[in-house]
Amino acid sequence: MSLTCTAQQRRVAVTFDDLPGTNAATMNADEVLALNTKLVSTLKAENIPIIGFVNEVQLYFPGQVDERIHALDLWSEAGFDLGNHTYSHVSLNHVSLEDWEINVLRGETVTRMLVEQHHRKLMYFRYPYLDMGEDLATRRKAETFLAEHGYRIAPVTLDAWDWYFAQVYADARSRKDTAEEQRVVQSWLAHSAAMFDYYEKKAHTLFGHEPAEVLLAHDTWLEAEHFSDLAALLRKRGYQFVSLDQALEDQAYASPDSYVSDVGLTSIDHWAIERGMPDPPDAKPQIDKWVQDRYNAIAAVKKLP
């Protein structure tokens, strides 16, 4: 555990991407509802602020629309916020700005309705893949577009690639291989601890203290069944859970950021590059090789998101 920050100082906002399910395209409505019922229940039990970012394309399946919208509405009913993650999880680096803007607006139809029904406000947007445009001019135009439509960009500072582990976990779960499920969980938690330590130290090097963090998680069975383990890990590291609004009050988020690349990275990575302090590609903790091998084997026989 990193000792650069006390329990009173460490804060983290928890965010989830890809609602109503990272693998929702390969699930039926009952499965989507079961996943979100379990995940929302797990999150409610932690009694912490949550915001989930929606890809509305996952709602529009023939004969399943109402059930999938209900699965999404569970988040609002639980008091959690919702945000826009584009309609179809499209990367700004790989489509025109015009097409991306259309995708953003198309992605708020149901989400805005649900948010307003619960007397809340749709105000946050997260870039899919953390891709912000292939050049600075495009990035700035996209930022202006989002601001004009009432959005604030949701950054990420803690990213342990839970989606990657989640695919291996889902495969083990589908085979009822509980031993491998637990092996995945332990590898994921160990990797998360290593990544948190990496980002905490990097942030302290950049700012002389640790800013409020923003954790990236995903709507998966791994999180639904084991987010409580991740929350315990964060608490052990001295974190207090705050809303995204509260986290972004930290002055670190006003730091200059002109990063552009075809590789989506966290804000901490952006700030390091901005200050001429980039790390080599192999500086970050690596995922266990056996997990990589299992992921690659799964990807070889099925299309993964």
Tab-separated table of C-alpha atoms in Angstrom:
chain	number	residue	atom	x	y	z
A	1	MET	CA	0.000	0.000	0.000
A	2	SER	CA	1.261	3.445	-0.943
A	3	LEU	CA	1.834	5.684	2.081
A	4	THR	CA	1.949	9.025	0.272
A	5	CYS	CA	-1.513	10.068	1.373
A	6	THR	CA	-3.516	9.698	4.568
A	7	ALA	CA	-6.953	8.166	4.890
A	8	GLN	CA	-8.455	11.622	5.375
A	9	GLN	CA	-6.947	12.926	2.159
A	10	ARG	CA	-7.684	10.118	-0.288
A	11	ARG	CA	-10.934	10.408	-2.207
A	12	VAL	CA	-12.336	8.524	-5.182
A	13	ALA	CA	-15.409	8.813	-7.407
A	14	VAL	CA	-16.709	5.523	-8.834
A	15	THR	CA	-17.897	5.486	-12.438
A	16	PHE	CA	-19.239	2.642	-14.583
A	17	ASP	CA	-19.142	2.449	-18.376
A	18	ASP	CA	-21.148	0.510	-20.969
A	19	LEU	CA	-24.585	0.365	-19.345
A	20	PRO	CA	-26.745	-1.696	-19.604
A	21	GLY	CA	-23.915	-4.206	-20.003
A	22	THR	CA	-20.502	-4.471	-21.617
A	23	ASN	CA	-21.622	-7.782	-23.163
A	24	ALA	CA	-25.285	-6.829	-23.526
A	25	ALA	CA	-25.229	-7.439	-27.281
A	26	THR	CA	-24.722	-11.170	-26.630
A	27	MET	CA	-27.262	-11.390	-23.807
A	28	ASN	CA	-31.047	-11.682	-23.852
A	29	ALA	CA	-33.299	-9.287	-21.952
A	30	ASP	CA	-33.615	-11.555	-18.913
A	31	GLU	CA	-29.841	-11.836	-18.654
A	32	VAL	CA	-29.390	-8.076	-18.978
A	33	LEU	CA	-31.976	-7.516	-16.255
A	34	ALA	CA	-30.359	-10.116	-13.975
A	35	LEU	CA	-26.917	-8.552	-14.434
A	36	ASN	CA	-28.064	-5.025	-13.662
A	37	THR	CA	-30.273	-6.130	-10.773
A	38	LYS	CA	-27.269	-7.800	-9.154
A	39	LEU	CA	-24.837	-4.970	-9.889
A	40	VAL	CA	-27.173	-2.243	-8.651
A	41	SER	CA	-27.897	-4.262	-5.499
A	42	THR	CA	-24.154	-4.698	-4.902
A	43	LEU	CA	-23.528	-0.986	-5.378
A	44	LYS	CA	-26.444	0.058	-3.159
A	45	ALA	CA	-25.068	-2.101	-0.370
A	46	GLU	CA	-21.847	-0.059	-0.446
A	47	ASN	CA	-23.834	3.171	0.086
A	48	ILE	CA	-21.582	5.257	-2.167
A	49	PRO	CA	-22.208	7.733	-5.017
A	50	ILE	CA	-22.191	6.156	-8.480
A	51	ILE	CA	-22.544	7.375	-12.054
A	52	GLY	CA	-23.063	5.017	-14.995
A	53	PHE	CA	-22.407	5.877	-18.632
A	54	VAL	CA	-24.846	4.521	-21.204
A	55	ASN	CA	-24.553	3.131	-24.743
A	56	GLU	CA	-28.174	3.259	-25.887
A	57	VAL	CA	-27.565	0.955	-28.861
A	58	GLN	CA	-27.745	-1.876	-26.314
A	59	LEU	CA	-31.387	-1.031	-25.613
A	60	TYR	CA	-32.790	-1.531	-29.089
A	61	PHE	CA	-33.246	-5.256	-29.547
A	62	PRO	CA	-36.514	-6.477	-31.131
A	63	GLY	CA	-39.008	-7.556	-28.512
A	64	GLN	CA	-36.648	-6.606	-25.656
A	65	VAL	CA	-36.657	-2.813	-25.575
A	66	ASP	CA	-38.925	-2.334	-22.564
A	67	GLU	CA	-37.045	-4.900	-20.466
A	68	ARG	CA	-33.658	-3.423	-21.351
A	69	ILE	CA	-34.833	0.097	-20.541
A	70	HIS	CA	-36.126	-1.212	-17.230
A	71	ALA	CA	-32.682	-2.696	-16.511
A	72	LEU	CA	-31.165	0.725	-17.152
A	73	ASP	CA	-33.783	2.477	-15.051
A	74	LEU	CA	-32.766	0.372	-12.062
A	75	TRP	CA	-29.739	2.667	-11.778
A	76	SER	CA	-31.875	5.796	-11.589
A	77	GLU	CA	-34.320	4.147	-9.185
A	78	ALA	CA	-31.371	3.399	-6.905
A	79	GLY	CA	-30.442	7.080	-6.839
A	80	PHE	CA	-27.426	6.759	-9.129
A	81	ASP	CA	-26.595	9.250	-11.867
A	82	LEU	CA	-26.467	8.419	-15.569
A	83	GLY	CA	-24.236	9.889	-18.254
A	84	ASN	CA	-23.775	9.697	-22.019
A	85	HIS	CA	-21.165	7.320	-23.488
A	86	THR	CA	-22.331	7.842	-27.105
A	87	TYR	CA	-25.024	5.760	-28.761
A	88	SER	CA	-22.805	2.978	-30.085
A	89	HIS	CA	-19.485	3.351	-28.216
A	90	VAL	CA	-17.895	5.046	-31.214
A	91	SER	CA	-14.330	6.376	-31.085
A	92	LEU	CA	-13.766	9.992	-32.063
A	93	ASN	CA	-10.391	8.866	-33.414
A	94	HIS	CA	-12.016	6.609	-36.012
A	95	VAL	CA	-15.037	8.531	-37.352
A	96	SER	CA	-15.587	12.064	-38.573
A	97	LEU	CA	-16.401	14.747	-36.035
A	98	GLU	CA	-19.832	15.186	-37.625
A	99	ASP	CA	-20.681	11.497	-37.356
A	100	TRP	CA	-19.418	11.430	-33.775
A	101	GLU	CA	-21.577	14.421	-32.821
A	102	ILE	CA	-24.645	12.692	-34.275
A	103	ASN	CA	-23.763	9.592	-32.254
A	104	VAL	CA	-23.481	11.647	-29.068
A	105	LEU	CA	-26.917	13.214	-29.536
A	106	ARG	CA	-28.490	9.916	-30.489
A	107	GLY	CA	-27.074	8.479	-27.291
A	108	GLU	CA	-29.064	10.699	-24.951
A	109	THR	CA	-32.659	9.935	-25.996
A	110	VAL	CA	-33.684	7.354	-23.397
A	111	THR	CA	-31.054	8.327	-20.863
A	112	ARG	CA	-32.267	11.912	-20.661
A	113	MET	CA	-35.866	10.717	-20.278
A	114	LEU	CA	-34.975	8.404	-17.390
A	115	VAL	CA	-32.808	10.978	-15.650
A	116	GLU	CA	-35.470	13.672	-15.849
A	117	GLN	CA	-38.192	11.280	-14.685
A	118	HIS	CA	-36.193	10.922	-11.484
A	119	HIS	CA	-35.719	14.696	-11.182
A	120	ARG	CA	-32.022	14.545	-11.937
A	121	LYS	CA	-29.908	16.105	-14.678
A	122	LEU	CA	-27.979	14.610	-17.581
A	123	MET	CA	-24.686	16.477	-17.451
A	124	TYR	CA	-21.700	14.144	-17.889
A	125	PHE	CA	-20.155	12.598	-20.988
A	126	ARG	CA	-17.352	10.040	-21.239
A	127	TYR	CA	-15.356	9.364	-24.379
A	128	PRO	CA	-15.437	5.711	-25.510
A	129	TYR	CA	-11.967	4.181	-25.282
A	130	LEU	CA	-10.929	7.547	-23.748
A	131	ASP	CA	-10.299	8.627	-27.377
A	132	MET	CA	-10.554	12.406	-27.673
A	133	GLY	CA	-9.701	12.933	-31.343
A	134	GLU	CA	-6.747	12.282	-33.620
A	135	ASP	CA	-5.582	15.900	-33.535
A	136	LEU	CA	-5.880	18.852	-31.173
A	137	ALA	CA	-8.213	20.834	-33.436
A	138	THR	CA	-10.704	17.953	-33.465
A	139	ARG	CA	-10.413	17.518	-29.717
A	140	ARG	CA	-11.127	21.191	-29.059
A	141	LYS	CA	-14.100	21.224	-31.458
A	142	ALA	CA	-15.530	18.163	-29.706
A	143	GLU	CA	-15.093	19.828	-26.310
A	144	THR	CA	-16.908	22.916	-27.565
A	145	PHE	CA	-19.732	20.756	-28.943
A	146	LEU	CA	-20.131	18.952	-25.632
A	147	ALA	CA	-20.147	22.199	-23.654
A	148	GLU	CA	-22.753	23.692	-25.984
A	149	HIS	CA	-24.994	20.696	-25.289
A	150	GLY	CA	-24.627	20.972	-21.532
A	151	TYR	CA	-22.081	18.221	-20.967
A	152	ARG	CA	-19.080	18.102	-18.710
A	153	ILE	CA	-16.398	15.562	-19.612
A	154	ALA	CA	-15.875	12.724	-17.131
A	155	PRO	CA	-12.155	11.943	-16.843
A	156	VAL	CA	-10.478	8.787	-15.551
A	157	THR	CA	-7.457	8.565	-13.257
A	158	LEU	CA	-7.671	4.979	-11.965
A	159	ASP	CA	-7.998	2.290	-14.628
A	160	ALA	CA	-7.123	-1.322	-13.885
A	161	TRP	CA	-8.685	-2.802	-17.048
A	162	ASP	CA	-11.478	-4.597	-15.220
A	163	TRP	CA	-13.228	-5.163	-18.581
A	164	TYR	CA	-10.338	-7.388	-19.668
A	165	PHE	CA	-10.530	-9.587	-16.582
A	166	ALA	CA	-14.331	-9.550	-16.879
A	167	GLN	CA	-14.246	-11.415	-20.191
A	168	VAL	CA	-12.192	-14.226	-18.672
A	169	TYR	CA	-14.454	-14.253	-15.604
A	170	ALA	CA	-17.603	-14.408	-17.760
A	171	ASP	CA	-16.194	-17.354	-19.686
A	172	ALA	CA	-15.403	-19.238	-16.471
A	173	ARG	CA	-18.827	-18.349	-15.110
A	174	SER	CA	-20.541	-19.691	-18.231
A	175	ARG	CA	-18.724	-23.001	-17.690
A	176	LYS	CA	-19.496	-22.988	-13.954
A	177	ASP	CA	-15.777	-23.175	-13.284
A	178	THR	CA	-15.825	-21.601	-9.840
A	179	ALA	CA	-12.139	-22.291	-9.240
A	180	GLU	CA	-11.157	-20.261	-12.295
A	181	GLU	CA	-13.658	-17.537	-11.353
A	182	GLN	CA	-11.895	-17.094	-8.032
A	183	ARG	CA	-8.494	-17.199	-9.681
A	184	VAL	CA	-9.583	-14.372	-12.000
A	185	VAL	CA	-10.920	-12.352	-9.073
A	186	GLN	CA	-7.689	-12.653	-7.135
A	187	SER	CA	-5.600	-11.728	-10.178
A	188	TRP	CA	-7.869	-8.733	-10.878
A	189	LEU	CA	-7.687	-7.472	-7.302
A	190	ALA	CA	-3.903	-7.850	-7.201
A	191	HIS	CA	-3.584	-6.026	-10.530
A	192	SER	CA	-5.957	-3.306	-9.310
A	193	ALA	CA	-3.860	-2.762	-6.183
A	194	ALA	CA	-0.701	-2.511	-8.291
A	195	MET	CA	-2.329	-0.077	-10.735
A	196	PHE	CA	-3.727	2.077	-7.940
A	197	ASP	CA	-0.287	2.257	-6.380
A	198	TYR	CA	1.226	3.207	-9.740
A	199	TYR	CA	-1.273	6.022	-10.355
A	200	GLU	CA	-1.124	7.282	-6.774
A	201	LYS	CA	2.637	7.622	-6.941
A	202	LYS	CA	2.502	9.171	-10.407
A	203	ALA	CA	-0.052	11.753	-9.264
A	204	HIS	CA	2.028	12.598	-6.218
A	205	THR	CA	5.083	13.126	-8.416
A	206	LEU	CA	3.107	15.486	-10.649
A	207	PHE	CA	1.291	17.519	-7.999
A	208	GLY	CA	3.065	16.924	-4.705
A	209	HIS	CA	-0.131	15.350	-3.405
A	210	GLU	CA	-2.783	12.911	-4.588
A	211	PRO	CA	-5.766	14.600	-6.234
A	212	ALA	CA	-9.227	13.141	-5.880
A	213	GLU	CA	-9.322	10.100	-8.146
A	214	VAL	CA	-11.912	8.904	-10.682
A	215	LEU	CA	-12.198	5.121	-10.989
A	216	LEU	CA	-13.249	3.471	-14.247
A	217	ALA	CA	-15.291	0.266	-13.906
A	218	HIS	CA	-17.627	-1.578	-16.270
A	219	ASP	CA	-21.110	-3.111	-16.221
A	220	THR	CA	-20.055	-6.776	-16.008
A	221	TRP	CA	-20.648	-9.883	-13.919
A	222	LEU	CA	-17.177	-9.510	-12.437
A	223	GLU	CA	-18.157	-6.169	-10.911
A	224	ALA	CA	-21.698	-7.307	-10.103
A	225	GLU	CA	-20.430	-10.198	-8.016
A	226	HIS	CA	-17.170	-8.736	-6.708
A	227	PHE	CA	-17.316	-4.941	-6.578
A	228	SER	CA	-17.587	-5.289	-2.803
A	229	ASP	CA	-14.083	-6.802	-2.861
A	230	LEU	CA	-12.797	-3.862	-4.897
A	231	ALA	CA	-14.505	-1.400	-2.550
A	232	ALA	CA	-12.838	-3.112	0.418
A	233	LEU	CA	-9.479	-2.775	-1.331
A	234	LEU	CA	-10.057	0.951	-1.876
A	235	ARG	CA	-11.101	1.464	1.730
A	236	LYS	CA	-8.001	-0.419	2.888
A	237	ARG	CA	-5.949	2.046	0.846
A	238	GLY	CA	-7.577	4.896	2.746
A	239	TYR	CA	-10.118	6.080	0.190
A	240	GLN	CA	-13.324	7.897	0.965
A	241	PHE	CA	-16.012	7.641	-1.727
A	242	VAL	CA	-17.257	10.912	-3.203
A	243	SER	CA	-19.436	11.944	-6.125
A	244	LEU	CA	-17.950	12.815	-9.502
A	245	ASP	CA	-18.983	16.435	-8.869
A	246	GLN	CA	-16.967	16.477	-5.664
A	247	ALA	CA	-13.921	14.809	-7.214
A	248	LEU	CA	-13.782	17.314	-10.062
A	249	GLU	CA	-13.639	20.214	-7.620
A	250	ASP	CA	-9.968	19.267	-7.205
A	251	GLN	CA	-7.777	21.867	-8.929
A	252	ALA	CA	-5.773	19.114	-10.644
A	253	TYR	CA	-8.597	18.815	-13.158
A	254	ALA	CA	-7.958	22.377	-14.307
A	255	SER	CA	-4.414	21.414	-15.325
A	256	PRO	CA	-3.422	22.023	-18.972
A	257	ASP	CA	-4.143	19.006	-21.158
A	258	SER	CA	-3.464	18.945	-24.898
A	259	TYR	CA	-2.952	15.186	-25.243
A	260	VAL	CA	-3.911	13.623	-28.570
A	261	SER	CA	-3.108	10.096	-29.681
A	262	ASP	CA	-4.686	6.926	-31.000
A	263	VAL	CA	-4.092	5.463	-27.535
A	264	GLY	CA	-6.695	6.452	-24.943
A	265	LEU	CA	-5.096	7.114	-21.569
A	266	THR	CA	-6.032	8.399	-18.130
A	267	SER	CA	-5.838	12.070	-17.190
A	268	ILE	CA	-2.794	11.320	-15.040
A	269	ASP	CA	-1.057	9.984	-18.149
A	270	HIS	CA	-2.145	13.116	-20.031
A	271	TRP	CA	-0.764	15.455	-17.374
A	272	ALA	CA	2.526	13.567	-17.242
A	273	ILE	CA	2.957	13.860	-21.009
A	274	GLU	CA	1.970	17.539	-20.872
A	275	ARG	CA	4.742	18.111	-18.335
A	276	GLY	CA	7.315	16.158	-20.317
A	277	MET	CA	7.268	13.226	-17.882
A	278	PRO	CA	5.902	10.290	-19.898
A	279	ASP	CA	6.580	6.757	-18.717
A	280	PRO	CA	7.808	4.017	-21.056
A	281	PRO	CA	5.087	1.590	-22.227
A	282	ASP	CA	6.263	-1.150	-19.856
A	283	ALA	CA	6.270	1.057	-16.737
A	284	LYS	CA	2.752	0.090	-15.693
A	285	PRO	CA	2.021	-3.207	-13.918
A	286	GLN	CA	1.334	-6.026	-16.360
A	287	ILE	CA	-1.681	-8.321	-16.346
A	288	ASP	CA	-0.833	-11.906	-15.356
A	289	LYS	CA	0.215	-13.891	-18.412
A	290	TRP	CA	-2.266	-16.679	-17.761
A	291	VAL	CA	-5.093	-14.119	-17.869
A	292	GLN	CA	-3.753	-12.726	-21.137
A	293	ASP	CA	-3.557	-16.227	-22.571
A	294	ARG	CA	-7.139	-17.017	-21.544
A	295	TYR	CA	-8.395	-13.698	-22.926
A	296	ASN	CA	-6.649	-14.297	-26.252
A	297	ALA	CA	-8.059	-17.805	-26.476
A	298	ILE	CA	-11.586	-16.493	-25.888
A	299	ALA	CA	-11.104	-13.679	-28.406
A	300	ALA	CA	-9.982	-16.211	-31.016
A	301	VAL	CA	-13.374	-17.947	-31.008
A	302	LYS	CA	-15.817	-15.156	-30.200
A	303	LYS	CA	-16.155	-11.454	-30.891
A	304	LEU	CA	-15.411	-9.458	-27.758
A	305	PRO	CA	-16.512	-5.830	-27.233
